[in-house]
Coordinates of C-alpha atoms and ligand atoms in Angstrom, one line a residue:
M1069 CA 0.4 -2.9 -19.4
S1070 CA -1.0 -4.2 -16.7
A1071 CA 1.9 -4.4 -13.9
I1072 CA -0.3 -7.3 -11.8
E1073 CA -2.9 -9.7 -12.4
L1074 CA -5.0 -11.5 -9.9
K1075 CA -7.4 -14.2 -12.5
N1076 CA -10.0 -15.8 -9.7
V1077 CA -7.3 -16.2 -6.7
S1078 CA -8.3 -18.1 -3.8
F1079 CA -5.7 -18.6 -0.2
S1080 CA -7.0 -20.3 2.9
Y1081 CA -4.8 -20.8 5.9
V1082 CA -5.2 -24.4 7.7
L1083 CA -4.8 -24.4 10.2
S1084 CA -6.0 -28.5 11.6
E1085 CA -7.7 -30.4 9.8
T1086 CA -10.8 -29.1 10.2
E1087 CA -9.6 -25.4 10.7
I1088 CA -9.9 -23.5 7.6
V1089 CA -9.8 -19.9 7.2
R1090 CA -10.7 -18.3 4.1
A1091 CA -8.1 -15.1 3.9
V1092 CA -8.9 -14.6 0.3
R1093 CA -11.6 -15.4 -2.3
N1094 CA -12.2 -15.8 -5.8
V1095 CA -10.4 -12.3 -6.1
S1096 CA -10.4 -10.8 -9.6
L1097 CA -8.2 -7.7 -10.2
E1098 CA -6.1 -5.8 -12.7
I1099 CA -3.2 -2.8 -11.2
E1100 CA -2.4 -0.4 -14.0
E1101 CA 1.5 0.5 -14.4
G1102 CA 2.0 4.1 -12.5
S1103 CA -1.3 4.0 -10.7
F1104 CA -1.2 4.9 -6.7
V1105 CA -4.0 1.9 -5.8
A1106 CA -5.5 2.2 -2.2
I1107 CA -7.0 -0.9 -0.3
V1108 CA -8.7 -0.4 2.8
G1109 CA -10.9 -3.1 5.2
H1110 CA -12.0 -4.3 8.0
N1111 CA -9.2 -6.2 10.3
G1112 CA -9.2 -9.2 9.1
S1113 CA -10.8 -8.4 5.9
G1114 CA -7.6 -11.0 3.9
K1115 CA -6.0 -6.9 3.3
S1116 CA -2.2 -8.6 4.0
T1117 CA -2.6 -12.1 2.4
L1118 CA -3.3 -10.2 -0.2
A1119 CA -0.9 -8.2 -0.4
K1120 CA 1.5 -11.6 0.1
L1121 CA 0.2 -12.7 -2.6
L1122 CA 1.0 -10.2 -4.1
N1123 CA 4.9 -10.5 -4.6
G1124 CA 4.5 -14.3 -4.1
L1125 CA 5.5 -15.2 -0.6
L1126 CA 2.0 -15.8 -0.9
I1127 CA 0.7 -18.9 -4.1
P1128 CA -2.7 -19.5 -5.0
D1129 CA -4.4 -21.9 -3.8
K1130 CA -6.2 -21.9 -6.5
G1131 CA -6.2 -19.3 -9.4
T1132 CA -3.7 -16.9 -10.7
V1133 CA -1.2 -14.3 -10.2
K1134 CA 0.9 -12.7 -12.3
V1135 CA 3.2 -9.9 -12.1
F1136 CA 4.3 -8.2 -15.8
G1137 CA 3.4 -11.8 -17.0
I1138 CA 5.0 -13.4 -14.7
D1139 CA 2.8 -16.3 -13.2
T1140 CA 4.2 -16.6 -8.5
K1141 CA 3.8 -19.9 -9.6
E1142 CA 7.1 -20.4 -10.9
K1143 CA 9.4 -21.1 -8.8
S1144 CA 12.4 -20.6 -11.5
T1145 CA 11.0 -17.0 -12.1
I1146 CA 10.5 -16.3 -8.9
Y1147 CA 13.0 -14.1 -7.9
E1148 CA 11.9 -11.9 -10.1
V1149 CA 8.2 -11.8 -8.7
R1150 CA 10.2 -11.0 -5.7
K1151 CA 12.4 -8.5 -6.8
N1152 CA 9.6 -6.8 -9.2
V1153 CA 6.8 -6.7 -5.9
G1154 CA 8.7 -4.6 -2.9
M1155 CA 6.9 -4.5 -0.1
V1156 CA 6.7 -2.2 3.5
F1157 CA 5.2 -3.1 6.2
Q1158 CA 3.7 -2.0 9.8
N1159 CA 7.0 -1.8 12.3
P1160 CA 9.0 0.0 10.9
D1161 CA 11.4 -1.4 14.0
N1162 CA 11.4 -5.0 12.8
Q1163 CA 12.7 -4.1 9.5
M1164 CA 15.9 -2.4 9.8
V1165 CA 19.6 -4.5 9.5
A1166 CA 22.1 -3.1 10.1
S1167 CA 24.0 -0.3 12.4
I1168 CA 24.9 2.4 9.3
I1169 CA 22.1 3.7 7.6
E1170 CA 23.7 2.9 4.0
D1171 CA 24.7 -0.4 5.1
D1172 CA 21.3 -1.4 6.2
I1173 CA 20.0 0.1 2.2
A1174 CA 23.3 -1.5 0.2
F1175 CA 21.9 -4.8 2.2
G1176 CA 18.8 -4.9 -0.5
P1177 CA 21.1 -4.5 -3.3
E1178 CA 24.4 -6.4 -1.6
N1179 CA 22.0 -9.6 -2.0
L1180 CA 20.7 -8.6 -5.7
G1181 CA 24.4 -9.4 -6.6
V1182 CA 23.9 -5.7 -7.8
K1183 CA 28.3 -4.7 -8.5
R1184 CA 29.6 -2.8 -5.7
E1185 CA 29.0 1.1 -7.3
E1186 CA 26.0 0.7 -8.5
I1187 CA 24.5 0.0 -5.4
V1188 CA 26.7 3.0 -3.5
E1189 CA 25.0 5.0 -6.4
R1190 CA 21.6 3.2 -5.5
V1191 CA 22.0 3.9 -1.6
D1192 CA 22.4 7.6 -2.5
W1193 CA 19.5 7.5 -4.7
A1194 CA 17.5 5.7 -2.4
L1195 CA 17.6 7.7 0.8
S1196 CA 17.9 11.5 -1.9
Q1197 CA 14.3 9.7 -2.6
V1198 CA 13.2 9.7 0.7
G1199 CA 15.0 13.1 2.3
M1200 CA 17.8 11.1 4.2
L1201 CA 20.3 11.6 3.3
E1202 CA 22.1 13.9 5.4
H1203 CA 20.9 10.4 8.0
K1204 CA 23.6 8.2 5.7
K1205 CA 26.4 8.0 8.1
G1206 CA 23.9 7.7 11.1
T1207 CA 22.4 4.5 12.8
P1208 CA 19.3 4.9 12.5
F1209 CA 18.0 3.5 16.0
K1210 CA 17.8 7.3 16.9
L1211 CA 15.7 8.4 14.3
S1212 CA 11.5 9.6 14.4
G1213 CA 9.1 6.8 13.5
G1214 CA 7.8 8.7 10.2
Q1215 CA 11.5 9.0 9.2
K1216 CA 12.6 4.9 9.5
Q1217 CA 9.8 4.0 7.7
R1218 CA 10.5 6.1 5.1
L1219 CA 14.2 4.5 5.9
A1220 CA 12.3 0.7 5.7
I1221 CA 11.5 2.6 1.5
A1222 CA 14.1 3.4 1.0
G1223 CA 15.9 0.1 1.1
I1224 CA 12.9 -1.4 -0.5
I1225 CA 13.7 0.7 -3.8
A1226 CA 17.2 0.5 -3.9
M1227 CA 16.7 -2.7 -4.8
K1228 CA 15.0 -0.7 -7.7
P1229 CA 11.8 -2.9 -7.9
K1230 CA 8.5 -1.1 -10.4
V1231 CA 5.6 -2.1 -7.7
L1232 CA 5.9 -1.0 -4.1
V1233 CA 3.2 -2.0 -1.4
L1234 CA 3.1 -0.5 1.8
D1235 CA 1.4 -2.4 3.8
E1236 CA -0.1 -0.3 7.3
S1237 CA 3.1 1.1 6.9
T1238 CA 1.4 4.4 8.5
A1239 CA -0.5 2.6 10.8
M1240 CA 2.8 2.9 14.0
L1241 CA 3.7 6.3 13.2
D1242 CA 2.4 9.8 13.9
P1243 CA 0.1 11.9 12.0
Q1244 CA 3.0 13.7 10.5
G1245 CA 5.2 10.9 10.6
R1246 CA 2.3 9.6 8.4
A1247 CA 2.2 12.6 5.7
E1248 CA 6.0 12.4 5.2
V1249 CA 5.4 8.4 3.9
M1250 CA 2.6 9.6 2.2
R1251 CA 4.2 12.1 0.4
V1252 CA 7.2 10.3 -0.1
A1253 CA 4.9 7.3 -2.4
H1254 CA 3.1 9.6 -3.9
E1255 CA 6.4 11.0 -5.5
L1256 CA 7.7 7.4 -6.7
N1257 CA 4.8 7.4 -8.3
K1258 CA 4.5 10.9 -9.9
K1259 CA 8.6 11.5 -10.7
E1260 CA 10.3 7.5 -11.4
G1261 CA 6.7 6.2 -12.8
M1262 CA 6.6 3.1 -9.9
T1263 CA 3.5 1.9 -8.9
V1264 CA 2.1 2.1 -5.5
I1265 CA -0.6 0.4 -4.0
C1266 CA -0.9 1.8 -0.4
I1267 CA -2.5 -1.0 1.8
T1268 CA -4.4 2.6 4.8
H1269 CA -6.8 2.0 7.7
Y1270 CA -6.5 5.6 6.8
M1271 CA -9.5 6.8 5.0
E1272 CA -7.5 10.3 3.8
E1273 CA -4.7 8.3 3.1
A1274 CA -7.1 6.3 0.7
L1275 CA -9.2 9.6 -0.6
E1276 CA -5.3 10.4 -2.1
A1277 CA -5.0 7.7 -5.0
D1278 CA -6.3 7.8 -7.7
R1279 CA -8.2 3.9 -7.0
L1280 CA -9.9 2.8 -4.0
I1281 CA -10.3 -1.0 -3.5
V1282 CA -12.9 -2.0 -0.2
M1283 CA -11.9 -5.2 0.9
S1284 CA -14.4 -7.8 3.3
D1285 CA -14.0 -11.1 3.9
G1286 CA -11.2 -11.6 1.6
K1287 CA -13.3 -10.1 -1.2
V1288 CA -12.9 -7.8 -3.5
V1289 CA -15.9 -5.9 -2.9
L1290 CA -16.3 -1.8 -4.2
D1291 CA -13.3 -0.9 -6.8
N1292 CA -13.8 3.3 -8.5
I1293 CA -11.8 5.9 -8.6
P1294 CA -11.8 6.8 -4.0
K1295 CA -14.7 9.3 -4.6
L1296 CA -16.9 7.0 -6.0
V1297 CA -16.3 4.8 -3.4
F1298 CA -17.0 7.3 -0.7
A1299 CA -20.2 8.8 -2.2
Q1300 CA -21.4 5.3 -1.6
S1301 CA -21.5 5.6 2.9
K1302 CA -24.2 3.4 3.1
E1303 CA -21.6 0.3 2.0
L1304 CA -18.8 1.3 3.3
L1305 CA -20.4 0.8 6.4
D1306 CA -21.9 -2.2 6.1
Y1307 CA -18.3 -3.1 6.1
K1308 CA -17.4 -1.4 9.6
L1309 CA -15.5 0.8 7.0
T1310 CA -15.9 4.9 7.9
V1311 CA -16.6 7.5 6.4
P1312 CA -14.4 11.6 6.2
L1313 CA -16.7 13.4 8.6
A1314 CA -17.5 16.0 6.2
T1315 CA -18.1 13.5 3.6
Q1316 CA -21.0 11.8 6.2
A1317 CA -21.6 16.1 6.6
A1318 CA -22.2 16.4 3.3
I1319 CA -24.4 13.5 3.2
E1320 CA -26.5 14.3 6.1
L1321 CA -27.0 17.8 4.4
E1322 CA -27.8 15.7 1.1
N1323 CA -30.4 14.1 3.1
L1324 CA -31.8 17.0 4.9
G1325 CA -32.5 17.9 1.1
I1326 CA -29.7 20.9 0.9
S1327 CA -27.7 19.4 -2.3
V1328 CA -24.0 20.0 -1.4
G1329 CA -23.6 16.7 -3.2
K1330 CA -21.8 13.2 -2.0
D1331 CA -18.9 13.3 -3.1
V1332 CA -17.3 16.2 -1.6
M1333 CA -14.0 15.2 0.3
N1334 CA -12.9 17.0 3.0
K1335 CA -14.2 20.6 5.2
E1336 CA -12.2 23.0 2.7
E1337 CA -14.6 21.9 -0.2
L1338 CA -18.1 20.8 2.2
V1339 CA -17.2 25.1 2.0
E1340 CA -16.7 25.6 -1.2
R1341 CA -20.6 23.7 -1.9
L1342 CA -22.2 25.0 1.3
C1343 CA -20.9 28.9 0.4
P1344 CA -22.8 29.3 -3.2
L1345 CA -26.0 28.3 -0.7
L1346 CA -25.9 30.3 2.1
Ligands
ADP873 P1 -7.0 -8.2 7.2 O1 -4.6 -7.9 6.3 O2 -7.3 -7.4 6.2 O3 -6.1 -7.6 8.9 P2 -5.2 -10.5 6.5 O4 -4.8 -10.8 5.2 O5 -3.7 -10.4 8.0 O6 -6.7 -10.0 6.9 O7 -6.4 -12.1 7.6 C1 -7.1 -12.2 6.5 C2 -7.5 -13.7 7.6 O8 -6.6 -14.5 7.6 C3 -8.2 -12.9 8.9 O9 -8.9 -14.4 9.3 C4 -7.4 -13.7 9.9 O10 -6.4 -14.1 11.3 C5 -6.2 -14.7 8.9 N1 -4.6 -14.8 8.5 C6 -4.1 -13.9 9.3 N2 -2.9 -15.1 8.5 C7 -3.1 -15.8 8.8 C8 -2.5 -16.8 9.3 N3 -0.5 -16.9 9.1 N4 -2.2 -17.9 10.5 C9 -3.1 -17.9 9.9 N5 -4.2 -17.3 9.4 C10 -4.0 -15.9 9.7
MG874 MG1 -3.1 -6.2 7.1

């Protein structure tokens, strides 16, 4: 079943009578339930606008967005849509509401009207999913960036969304923090069956997805398994994206007639392909 279905979706920001920005242009997509999808694209390519269309924060000017079959245009069911699609944004500091961690996590489910006993369970569940249970009684302000972002994820998953959208949620983190957040996202996907949509500008993160969507100027321009998207290095450069270094090296080698394959993803794979040739 598709978790999310977009049909010919367009969205423009109207700045003035004469100025409009066509941020998303005629996008059609289906996101399978349980999949881990990465979205990449240059700045301003429409990724965040697309993300906001997925949970009804924005409503398309044209076309339809359906979340588990529910049209986001329907005002009476928008609450269902928002509940099903949780979003984590870039800046971890803007996503905390309470000075004690457990209260912060409880905030979302409280707003959903979840019963007290269940909130207590959900707080523990969400914090343990992100490896932060021991911080339950602590304050969020002293945490590292990676911990804060994992906390933001806990706050969202405490509302039990079926889809988790990460909009450049690792952009402000150091490599360790990024790895922590990505590990949590993959675990939620594998163990809890949560559908994950990960918008990122880190190609290493995109590589680990089941599917990679490339956006450029508001359109979906490539959509395939990551290996095959990365094999299209020329197109990626046209879309102002860079290919992982090992992939670039493999492509250069191929161009020199040394056949290692253009689908090399990291240096270990490159070594593996090169060794038999020596
Ligand atoms: P991305 O997340 O890929 O960087 P965005 O969806 O944020 O792209 O932006 C797509 C286009 O829409 C850009 O040209 C951007 O300047 C414009 N845009 C984004 N948000 C707004 C807004 N709130 N008001 C006006 N224009 C916006
Ligand atoms: Mg963005």
